[in-house]
Each structure stands twice: as C-alpha cells, then as structure tokens.
Amino acid sequence: MPAPGRSAAYAHSVLRITDARTGESLEAAPARRGLTRVEAHTAGADTGALRVLLVADLLVRALELGGTPVWSVLICERDRAELQAGAATLGIRPFEDSRDVGSGLGEAQVIHVVAEGSGTPDGPTVAVAPVHGTAEGADPTALRLALLARDRAAPATLDPAGLDEARATLARWRGRVAAWARQPSRPIPDEARARLRAAWEDDLDVPAVLDTLTWVETSPDLPDGARFETYAYADRLLGLELMRDLGAPA
C-alpha cells in the first residue's frame, strides 16, 4: 500500500515474470538495485529468434525503467551476424557476445529468455512462443508492433492484413504525437502511469500497455500535452519511434 499522501502511480512496484520452468511468478530483480543479467538463447536467425530477442529487449527496458542495472547477453548457436543485423533493423538494442564481459559486477539474478520448447536453462526462464507466417518486405517498426501486440506466450501469426494494421496504427499514433507536441506540456496522468506500470510489471503484459495507449488516445478528458508525455514515456519500453514525426509539417 502506498505511503499516506503518496500517489499510487508513484508507489514502489516490482516487475514480476512467470518462470517457464515452474509456472510460478517471481521478481525479476530480487535485490534492490542489484545487477540483473538477461540472456537471450537462440538457435538461428529466423523470425522466431527475433521474437526471442525482442522479448529480451523488452525485459531489459522494463528493468531499467524500474531502476535496475542490467546487462544483456546473446547465446546464439548459429547465424549470429545475420540475427544481430535483423535485430538492429527491429530497433533491438545490442547484446553482448560473451558472459565474461560482465564478470565480477556482482550479479543478483540471471534471467534466460528462450524459444518455447527449447532446452530449459538452469535459472529463471521466460519462454517465447513461435512465429508463423512471413514478414518479408515488412516495415521493421510495423513488424515490431505486430509482434508486441500478441502475448509472448501465444504464437504470433504474421500476414499482410496484420502488418498493414500495425503500419496504419503507427502512422496514426506518430501523427497524433506530433500534433499533441504542439500543445502545452502536462504531467502524465496518475491513472495512465499506474495502468502502464501495472501492465508491464505484470509479466511484461505488452498488449495491455498498447490497450492503455489506445485509452489515452481516445479519452475525451485528457489534455493533449498529457497524451504526448504518456506516449513518450511508454515508448521508452516499446521502442516504436513514436516521436519520429515531431516537427513535421502539420
């Protein structure tokens, strides 16, 4: 419970994940401010492997937003260069190539992110369901949104209709963010901040984060400056370049 006089949106909260080994919920950062290592395990460079890296990227971003120091490692059986190039195209931040890079930094936790059905490492594990369909020729950020819009525990199906919908959503949101930016800035509403944090700290529920953005977009009572700040804040997790069109002609 928040301290008296303190908004619930700013109360201390903890990112929790479901451990694929046990099905139990656990804290992603059990030691306050302790270093967490996130290891992404892949067997190749297909779209399923990119989804594993995307989930690992989200986990790193969510931990950092909560104030946890993180370093990330890619454990790749083959096609590392191809996978890294595809990840960069999707806006996934670089992963280290070796566990040794962070040795001696006093890790408090190691979390593994793996493809569903692959070998389970020794330690807390996040499993990612496979991807069906093809994304050839897709806009990279639209592909990122299409993958984010599906719960990571459910298979993601890529098809032209879904990718077109993601592309249209991005175009609309970027245009509205650019328009909202022309209005006086306003604080992120407590309810919006609380809903965003509750979503991504509940087992990285990104679809709920996206639903919250839709609520912020359509709620008639929010000032445009508050909408802008909320979208800017959420994009620190989502990495969808929602600020890309700032300054573009109206």
PDB file of C-alpha atoms in Angstrom:
ATOM      1  CA  MET A   1       0.000   0.000   0.000  1.00  0.00           C
ATOM      2  CA  PRO A   2       1.366   3.470  -0.851  1.00  0.00           C
ATOM      3  CA  ALA A   3       2.527   5.693   1.952  1.00  0.00           C
ATOM      4  CA  PRO A   4      -0.033   8.267   3.121  1.00  0.00           C
ATOM      5  CA  GLY A   5      -0.176  11.225   0.783  1.00  0.00           C
ATOM      6  CA  ARG A   6       1.735   9.453  -1.969  1.00  0.00           C
ATOM      7  CA  SER A   7       0.050   8.743  -5.303  1.00  0.00           C
ATOM      8  CA  ALA A   8      -0.409   5.045  -6.147  1.00  0.00           C
ATOM      9  CA  ALA A   9       1.146   5.758  -9.538  1.00  0.00           C
ATOM     10  CA  TYR A  10       4.460   6.526  -7.831  1.00  0.00           C
ATOM     11  CA  ALA A  11       4.407   3.754  -5.209  1.00  0.00           C
ATOM     12  CA  HIS A  12       7.265   1.266  -5.316  1.00  0.00           C
ATOM     13  CA  SER A  13       6.373  -1.609  -7.622  1.00  0.00           C
ATOM     14  CA  VAL A  14       8.228  -4.664  -8.820  1.00  0.00           C
ATOM     15  CA  LEU A  15       8.484  -6.319 -12.209  1.00  0.00           C
ATOM     16  CA  ARG A  16       7.376  -9.936 -11.957  1.00  0.00           C
ATOM     17  CA  ILE A  17       7.779 -12.675 -14.544  1.00  0.00           C
ATOM     18  CA  THR A  18       6.406 -16.192 -14.895  1.00  0.00           C
ATOM     19  CA  ASP A  19       9.171 -18.764 -14.667  1.00  0.00           C
ATOM     20  CA  ALA A  20       8.645 -21.222 -17.547  1.00  0.00           C
ATOM     21  CA  ARG A  21      10.270 -23.998 -15.510  1.00  0.00           C
ATOM     22  CA  THR A  22       7.785 -23.877 -12.636  1.00  0.00           C
ATOM     23  CA  GLY A  23       4.870 -21.715 -13.764  1.00  0.00           C
ATOM     24  CA  GLU A  24       5.393 -19.569 -10.677  1.00  0.00           C
ATOM     25  CA  SER A  25       5.601 -15.784 -10.574  1.00  0.00           C
ATOM     26  CA  LEU A  26       8.858 -14.333  -9.283  1.00  0.00           C
ATOM     27  CA  GLU A  27      10.566 -10.962  -9.001  1.00  0.00           C
ATOM     28  CA  ALA A  28      12.770 -10.144 -11.982  1.00  0.00           C
ATOM     29  CA  ALA A  29      15.054  -8.072  -9.746  1.00  0.00           C
ATOM     30  CA  PRO A  30      15.003  -9.602  -6.245  1.00  0.00           C
ATOM     31  CA  ALA A  31      17.817  -7.425  -4.889  1.00  0.00           C
ATOM     32  CA  ARG A  32      17.098  -3.706  -4.787  1.00  0.00           C
ATOM     33  CA  ARG A  33      19.386  -2.091  -7.363  1.00  0.00           C
ATOM     34  CA  GLY A  34      21.231  -5.405  -7.797  1.00  0.00           C
ATOM     35  CA  LEU A  35      22.578  -6.183 -11.267  1.00  0.00           C
ATOM     36  CA  THR A  36      20.436  -8.478 -13.420  1.00  0.00           C
ATOM     37  CA  ARG A  37      21.836 -10.329 -16.423  1.00  0.00           C
ATOM     38  CA  VAL A  38      19.407 -11.120 -19.226  1.00  0.00           C
ATOM     39  CA  GLU A  39      20.487 -13.951 -21.527  1.00  0.00           C
ATOM     40  CA  ALA A  40      18.696 -14.476 -24.859  1.00  0.00           C
ATOM     41  CA  HIS A  41      19.132 -18.003 -26.249  1.00  0.00           C
ATOM     42  CA  THR A  42      18.537 -18.630 -29.963  1.00  0.00           C
ATOM     43  CA  ALA A  43      19.281 -21.417 -32.419  1.00  0.00           C
ATOM     44  CA  GLY A  44      19.317 -19.401 -35.646  1.00  0.00           C
ATOM     45  CA  ALA A  45      18.210 -16.184 -37.297  1.00  0.00           C
ATOM     46  CA  ASP A  46      14.563 -16.720 -38.220  1.00  0.00           C
ATOM     47  CA  THR A  47      11.627 -14.551 -37.133  1.00  0.00           C
ATOM     48  CA  GLY A  48      11.092 -16.752 -34.080  1.00  0.00           C
ATOM     49  CA  ALA A  49      14.638 -15.997 -32.932  1.00  0.00           C
ATOM     50  CA  LEU A  50      13.991 -12.288 -33.481  1.00  0.00           C
ATOM     51  CA  ARG A  51      10.908 -12.564 -31.275  1.00  0.00           C
ATOM     52  CA  VAL A  52      13.040 -14.086 -28.521  1.00  0.00           C
ATOM     53  CA  LEU A  53      15.451 -11.147 -28.794  1.00  0.00           C
ATOM     54  CA  LEU A  54      12.550  -8.682 -28.837  1.00  0.00           C
ATOM     55  CA  VAL A  55      11.149 -10.097 -25.583  1.00  0.00           C
ATOM     56  CA  ALA A  56      14.622  -9.964 -24.037  1.00  0.00           C
ATOM     57  CA  ASP A  57      14.931  -6.347 -25.193  1.00  0.00           C
ATOM     58  CA  LEU A  58      11.593  -5.512 -23.531  1.00  0.00           C
ATOM     59  CA  LEU A  59      12.694  -7.200 -20.331  1.00  0.00           C
ATOM     60  CA  VAL A  60      15.885  -5.138 -20.270  1.00  0.00           C
ATOM     61  CA  ARG A  61      13.955  -1.914 -20.916  1.00  0.00           C
ATOM     62  CA  ALA A  62      11.377  -2.692 -18.211  1.00  0.00           C
ATOM     63  CA  LEU A  63      14.083  -3.449 -15.651  1.00  0.00           C
ATOM     64  CA  GLU A  64      15.917  -0.234 -16.499  1.00  0.00           C
ATOM     65  CA  LEU A  65      12.715   1.792 -16.170  1.00  0.00           C
ATOM     66  CA  GLY A  66      12.403   0.347 -12.675  1.00  0.00           C
ATOM     67  CA  GLY A  67      15.938   1.440 -11.804  1.00  0.00           C
ATOM     68  CA  THR A  68      17.605  -1.977 -12.055  1.00  0.00           C
ATOM     69  CA  PRO A  69      21.067  -2.106 -13.672  1.00  0.00           C
ATOM     70  CA  VAL A  70      21.057  -4.674 -16.472  1.00  0.00           C
ATOM     71  CA  TRP A  71      23.445  -6.172 -18.962  1.00  0.00           C
ATOM     72  CA  SER A  72      22.286  -8.450 -21.756  1.00  0.00           C
ATOM     73  CA  VAL A  73      23.978 -11.377 -23.483  1.00  0.00           C
ATOM     74  CA  LEU A  74      23.163 -13.239 -26.695  1.00  0.00           C
ATOM     75  CA  ILE A  75      23.746 -17.002 -26.665  1.00  0.00           C
ATOM     76  CA  CYS A  76      23.416 -17.932 -30.348  1.00  0.00           C
ATOM     77  CA  GLU A  77      24.097 -21.372 -31.807  1.00  0.00           C
ATOM     78  CA  ARG A  78      24.499 -20.179 -35.414  1.00  0.00           C
ATOM     79  CA  ASP A  79      23.919 -17.272 -37.831  1.00  0.00           C
ATOM     80  CA  ARG A  80      24.887 -14.715 -35.185  1.00  0.00           C
ATOM     81  CA  ALA A  81      25.782 -11.929 -37.630  1.00  0.00           C
ATOM     82  CA  GLU A  82      22.518 -12.346 -39.544  1.00  0.00           C
ATOM     83  CA  LEU A  83      20.495 -12.365 -36.339  1.00  0.00           C
ATOM     84  CA  GLN A  84      22.247  -9.272 -34.987  1.00  0.00           C
ATOM     85  CA  ALA A  85      21.597  -7.423 -38.254  1.00  0.00           C
ATOM     86  CA  GLY A  86      17.902  -8.331 -38.158  1.00  0.00           C
ATOM     87  CA  ALA A  87      17.674  -7.308 -34.516  1.00  0.00           C
ATOM     88  CA  ALA A  88      19.210  -3.908 -35.239  1.00  0.00           C
ATOM     89  CA  THR A  89      16.658  -3.365 -38.005  1.00  0.00           C
ATOM     90  CA  LEU A  90      13.860  -4.015 -35.496  1.00  0.00           C
ATOM     91  CA  GLY A  91      15.293  -1.478 -33.047  1.00  0.00           C
ATOM     92  CA  ILE A  92      16.524  -4.152 -30.636  1.00  0.00           C
ATOM     93  CA  ARG A  93      19.492  -2.812 -28.726  1.00  0.00           C
ATOM     94  CA  PRO A  94      22.809  -4.705 -28.997  1.00  0.00           C
ATOM     95  CA  PHE A  95      23.530  -7.702 -26.785  1.00  0.00           C
ATOM     96  CA  GLU A  96      26.974  -8.700 -25.570  1.00  0.00           C
ATOM     97  CA  ASP A  97      28.568 -11.738 -27.185  1.00  0.00           C
ATOM     98  CA  SER A  98      30.024 -13.252 -24.024  1.00  0.00           C
ATOM     99  CA  ARG A  99      29.011 -13.856 -20.429  1.00  0.00           C
ATOM    100  CA  ASP A 100      32.542 -12.893 -19.417  1.00  0.00           C
ATOM    101  CA  VAL A 101      32.020  -9.221 -20.279  1.00  0.00           C
ATOM    102  CA  GLY A 102      30.152  -8.580 -17.032  1.00  0.00           C
ATOM    103  CA  SER A 103      32.020 -10.948 -14.778  1.00  0.00           C
ATOM    104  CA  GLY A 104      32.812  -9.505 -11.366  1.00  0.00           C
ATOM    105  CA  LEU A 105      29.947  -6.993 -11.421  1.00  0.00           C
ATOM    106  CA  GLY A 106      28.077  -8.684  -8.577  1.00  0.00           C
ATOM    107  CA  GLU A 107      25.033 -10.154 -10.293  1.00  0.00           C
ATOM    108  CA  ALA A 108      21.939 -10.641  -8.173  1.00  0.00           C
ATOM    109  CA  GLN A 109      19.913 -12.501 -10.805  1.00  0.00           C
ATOM    110  CA  VAL A 110      20.225 -14.167 -14.219  1.00  0.00           C
ATOM    111  CA  ILE A 111      17.098 -14.461 -16.364  1.00  0.00           C
ATOM    112  CA  HIS A 112      17.046 -16.592 -19.503  1.00  0.00           C
ATOM    113  CA  VAL A 113      14.791 -15.841 -22.491  1.00  0.00           C
ATOM    114  CA  VAL A 114      14.269 -18.869 -24.731  1.00  0.00           C
ATOM    115  CA  ALA A 115      12.088 -20.182 -27.529  1.00  0.00           C
ATOM    116  CA  GLU A 116       9.181 -22.253 -26.294  1.00  0.00           C
ATOM    117  CA  GLY A 117      10.035 -25.958 -26.381  1.00  0.00           C
ATOM    118  CA  SER A 118      13.790 -25.457 -26.414  1.00  0.00           C
ATOM    119  CA  GLY A 119      16.083 -26.667 -23.657  1.00  0.00           C
ATOM    120  CA  THR A 120      15.418 -25.024 -20.306  1.00  0.00           C
ATOM    121  CA  PRO A 121      18.498 -23.343 -18.791  1.00  0.00           C
ATOM    122  CA  ASP A 122      19.318 -23.556 -15.115  1.00  0.00           C
ATOM    123  CA  GLY A 123      17.657 -20.474 -13.680  1.00  0.00           C
ATOM    124  CA  PRO A 124      14.543 -18.307 -14.053  1.00  0.00           C
ATOM    125  CA  THR A 125      13.332 -18.632 -17.635  1.00  0.00           C
ATOM    126  CA  VAL A 126      10.965 -16.660 -19.868  1.00  0.00           C
ATOM    127  CA  ALA A 127       9.550 -18.741 -22.741  1.00  0.00           C
ATOM    128  CA  VAL A 128       8.523 -17.182 -26.064  1.00  0.00           C
ATOM    129  CA  ALA A 129       6.004 -18.826 -28.395  1.00  0.00           C
ATOM    130  CA  PRO A 130       6.837 -19.313 -32.088  1.00  0.00           C
ATOM    131  CA  VAL A 131       6.054 -17.083 -35.057  1.00  0.00           C
ATOM    132  CA  HIS A 132       4.067 -18.327 -38.052  1.00  0.00           C
ATOM    133  CA  GLY A 133       3.895 -16.676 -41.445  1.00  0.00           C
ATOM    134  CA  THR A 134       6.350 -14.431 -43.221  1.00  0.00           C
ATOM    135  CA  ALA A 135       7.429 -10.841 -42.698  1.00  0.00           C
ATOM    136  CA  GLU A 136       9.408 -10.474 -45.919  1.00  0.00           C
ATOM    137  CA  GLY A 137       9.405  -6.854 -47.068  1.00  0.00           C
ATOM    138  CA  ALA A 138       7.576  -5.646 -43.951  1.00  0.00           C
ATOM    139  CA  ASP A 139       8.293  -2.243 -42.443  1.00  0.00           C
ATOM    140  CA  PRO A 140      10.574  -3.099 -39.479  1.00  0.00           C
ATOM    141  CA  THR A 141       8.759  -0.973 -36.911  1.00  0.00           C
ATOM    142  CA  ALA A 142       5.383  -2.297 -38.071  1.00  0.00           C
ATOM    143  CA  LEU A 143       6.787  -5.803 -37.628  1.00  0.00           C
ATOM    144  CA  ARG A 144       7.944  -4.876 -34.119  1.00  0.00           C
ATOM    145  CA  LEU A 145       4.451  -3.619 -33.249  1.00  0.00           C
ATOM    146  CA  ALA A 146       2.784  -6.697 -34.778  1.00  0.00           C
ATOM    147  CA  LEU A 147       4.959  -8.933 -32.595  1.00  0.00           C
ATOM    148  CA  LEU A 148       4.391  -6.782 -29.496  1.00  0.00           C
ATOM    149  CA  ALA A 149       0.624  -6.848 -29.943  1.00  0.00           C
ATOM    150  CA  ARG A 150       0.496 -10.591 -29.263  1.00  0.00           C
ATOM    151  CA  ASP A 151       1.089 -12.067 -25.804  1.00  0.00           C
ATOM    152  CA  ARG A 152       4.522 -13.681 -25.886  1.00  0.00           C
ATOM    153  CA  ALA A 153       3.058 -16.958 -24.582  1.00  0.00           C
ATOM    154  CA  ALA A 154       0.799 -17.227 -27.646  1.00  0.00           C
ATOM    155  CA  PRO A 155       2.008 -17.998 -31.184  1.00  0.00           C
ATOM    156  CA  ALA A 156       2.233 -14.908 -33.376  1.00  0.00           C
ATOM    157  CA  THR A 157       0.863 -15.139 -36.916  1.00  0.00           C
ATOM    158  CA  LEU A 158       2.207 -12.663 -39.446  1.00  0.00           C
ATOM    159  CA  ASP A 159       0.120 -11.897 -42.517  1.00  0.00           C
ATOM    160  CA  PRO A 160      -0.317  -8.882 -44.817  1.00  0.00           C
ATOM    161  CA  ALA A 161      -3.525  -7.749 -43.081  1.00  0.00           C
ATOM    162  CA  GLY A 162      -1.955  -7.749 -39.627  1.00  0.00           C
ATOM    163  CA  LEU A 163       1.176  -5.952 -40.797  1.00  0.00           C
ATOM    164  CA  ASP A 164      -0.928  -3.353 -42.647  1.00  0.00           C
ATOM    165  CA  GLU A 165      -2.932  -2.753 -39.463  1.00  0.00           C
ATOM    166  CA  ALA A 166       0.272  -2.293 -37.464  1.00  0.00           C
ATOM    167  CA  ARG A 167       1.626   0.124 -40.056  1.00  0.00           C
ATOM    168  CA  ALA A 168      -1.608   2.153 -40.001  1.00  0.00           C
ATOM    169  CA  THR A 169      -1.607   2.282 -36.200  1.00  0.00           C
ATOM    170  CA  LEU A 170       1.985   3.539 -36.179  1.00  0.00           C
ATOM    171  CA  ALA A 171       1.206   6.227 -38.741  1.00  0.00           C
ATOM    172  CA  ARG A 172      -1.823   7.404 -36.755  1.00  0.00           C
ATOM    173  CA  TRP A 173      -0.024   7.443 -33.415  1.00  0.00           C
ATOM    174  CA  ARG A 174       3.036   9.235 -34.798  1.00  0.00           C
ATOM    175  CA  GLY A 175       0.836  11.856 -36.420  1.00  0.00           C
ATOM    176  CA  ARG A 176      -1.119  12.442 -33.234  1.00  0.00           C
ATOM    177  CA  VAL A 177       2.014  12.548 -31.078  1.00  0.00           C
ATOM    178  CA  ALA A 178       3.428  15.213 -33.417  1.00  0.00           C
ATOM    179  CA  ALA A 179       0.190  17.213 -33.109  1.00  0.00           C
ATOM    180  CA  TRP A 180      -0.007  16.815 -29.314  1.00  0.00           C
ATOM    181  CA  ALA A 181       3.581  18.052 -29.035  1.00  0.00           C
ATOM    182  CA  ARG A 182       2.443  21.464 -30.282  1.00  0.00           C
ATOM    183  CA  GLN A 183       0.291  21.909 -27.176  1.00  0.00           C
ATOM    184  CA  PRO A 184       1.484  22.908 -23.682  1.00  0.00           C
ATOM    185  CA  SER A 185       3.067  20.027 -21.817  1.00  0.00           C
ATOM    186  CA  ARG A 186       1.098  18.436 -18.995  1.00  0.00           C
ATOM    187  CA  PRO A 187       2.111  15.742 -16.466  1.00  0.00           C
ATOM    188  CA  ILE A 188       1.376  12.118 -17.207  1.00  0.00           C
ATOM    189  CA  PRO A 189      -1.996  11.415 -15.542  1.00  0.00           C
ATOM    190  CA  ASP A 190      -1.627   9.234 -12.454  1.00  0.00           C
ATOM    191  CA  GLU A 191      -4.130   6.726 -13.806  1.00  0.00           C
ATOM    192  CA  ALA A 192      -2.270   6.394 -17.105  1.00  0.00           C
ATOM    193  CA  ARG A 193       1.095   5.932 -15.401  1.00  0.00           C
ATOM    194  CA  ALA A 194      -0.348   3.391 -12.981  1.00  0.00           C
ATOM    195  CA  ARG A 195      -2.009   1.414 -15.772  1.00  0.00           C
ATOM    196  CA  LEU A 196       1.180   1.349 -17.843  1.00  0.00           C
ATOM    197  CA  ARG A 197       3.363   0.246 -14.944  1.00  0.00           C
ATOM    198  CA  ALA A 198       0.840  -2.336 -13.761  1.00  0.00           C
ATOM    199  CA  ALA A 199       0.731  -3.806 -17.260  1.00  0.00           C
ATOM    200  CA  TRP A 200       4.415  -4.152 -18.000  1.00  0.00           C
ATOM    201  CA  GLU A 201       5.322  -5.140 -14.448  1.00  0.00           C
ATOM    202  CA  ASP A 202       2.752  -7.954 -14.599  1.00  0.00           C
ATOM    203  CA  ASP A 203       4.788 -10.479 -16.593  1.00  0.00           C
ATOM    204  CA  LEU A 204       5.551  -7.968 -19.382  1.00  0.00           C
ATOM    205  CA  ASP A 205       1.921  -7.658 -20.477  1.00  0.00           C
ATOM    206  CA  VAL A 206       2.655  -5.522 -23.527  1.00  0.00           C
ATOM    207  CA  PRO A 207      -0.794  -5.952 -25.134  1.00  0.00           C
ATOM    208  CA  ALA A 208      -2.208  -4.264 -22.004  1.00  0.00           C
ATOM    209  CA  VAL A 209       0.321  -1.451 -22.450  1.00  0.00           C
ATOM    210  CA  LEU A 210      -0.944  -0.950 -26.008  1.00  0.00           C
ATOM    211  CA  ASP A 211      -4.550  -1.000 -24.771  1.00  0.00           C
ATOM    212  CA  THR A 212      -3.641   1.744 -22.297  1.00  0.00           C
ATOM    213  CA  LEU A 213      -2.234   3.875 -25.119  1.00  0.00           C
ATOM    214  CA  THR A 214      -5.496   3.437 -27.018  1.00  0.00           C
ATOM    215  CA  TRP A 215      -7.374   4.576 -23.897  1.00  0.00           C
ATOM    216  CA  VAL A 216      -5.105   7.640 -23.594  1.00  0.00           C
ATOM    217  CA  GLU A 217      -5.616   8.411 -27.285  1.00  0.00           C
ATOM    218  CA  THR A 218      -9.413   8.294 -27.106  1.00  0.00           C
ATOM    219  CA  SER A 219     -10.233   9.501 -23.584  1.00  0.00           C
ATOM    220  CA  PRO A 220     -12.038  12.837 -24.013  1.00  0.00           C
ATOM    221  CA  ASP A 221     -10.924  14.300 -20.676  1.00  0.00           C
ATOM    222  CA  LEU A 222      -7.141  14.230 -21.113  1.00  0.00           C
ATOM    223  CA  PRO A 223      -5.255  17.331 -22.297  1.00  0.00           C
ATOM    224  CA  ASP A 224      -3.155  16.796 -25.401  1.00  0.00           C
ATOM    225  CA  GLY A 225       0.046  17.694 -23.558  1.00  0.00           C
ATOM    226  CA  ALA A 226      -0.609  14.833 -21.134  1.00  0.00           C
ATOM    227  CA  ARG A 227      -1.249  12.448 -24.019  1.00  0.00           C
ATOM    228  CA  PHE A 228       2.111  13.407 -25.518  1.00  0.00           C
ATOM    229  CA  GLU A 229       4.038  12.827 -22.288  1.00  0.00           C
ATOM    230  CA  THR A 230       2.307   9.472 -21.755  1.00  0.00           C
ATOM    231  CA  TYR A 231       3.215   8.245 -25.227  1.00  0.00           C
ATOM    232  CA  ALA A 232       6.805   9.432 -24.843  1.00  0.00           C
ATOM    233  CA  TYR A 233       7.052   7.577 -21.539  1.00  0.00           C
ATOM    234  CA  ALA A 234       5.556   4.334 -22.889  1.00  0.00           C
ATOM    235  CA  ASP A 235       7.837   4.411 -25.915  1.00  0.00           C
ATOM    236  CA  ARG A 236      10.832   4.020 -23.623  1.00  0.00           C
ATOM    237  CA  LEU A 237       9.567   0.457 -23.226  1.00  0.00           C
ATOM    238  CA  LEU A 238       8.023  -0.144 -26.644  1.00  0.00           C
ATOM    239  CA  GLY A 239      10.762   1.302 -28.862  1.00  0.00           C
ATOM    240  CA  LEU A 240       8.311   2.169 -31.658  1.00  0.00           C
ATOM    241  CA  GLU A 241       9.803   5.572 -32.565  1.00  0.00           C
ATOM    242  CA  LEU A 242       6.527   7.290 -31.703  1.00  0.00           C
ATOM    243  CA  MET A 243       8.325  10.655 -31.563  1.00  0.00           C
ATOM    244  CA  ARG A 244       9.702  10.253 -35.088  1.00  0.00           C
ATOM    245  CA  ASP A 245       7.471  12.850 -36.757  1.00  0.00           C
ATOM    246  CA  LEU A 246       7.995  15.676 -34.256  1.00  0.00           C
ATOM    247  CA  GLY A 247       8.450  18.927 -36.146  1.00  0.00           C
ATOM    248  CA  ALA A 248       6.942  17.583 -39.349  1.00  0.00           C
ATOM    249  CA  PRO A 249       4.547  19.920 -41.168  1.00  0.00           C
ATOM    250  CA  ALA A 250       1.006  19.699 -39.832  1.00  0.00           C
TER     251      ALA A 250
END
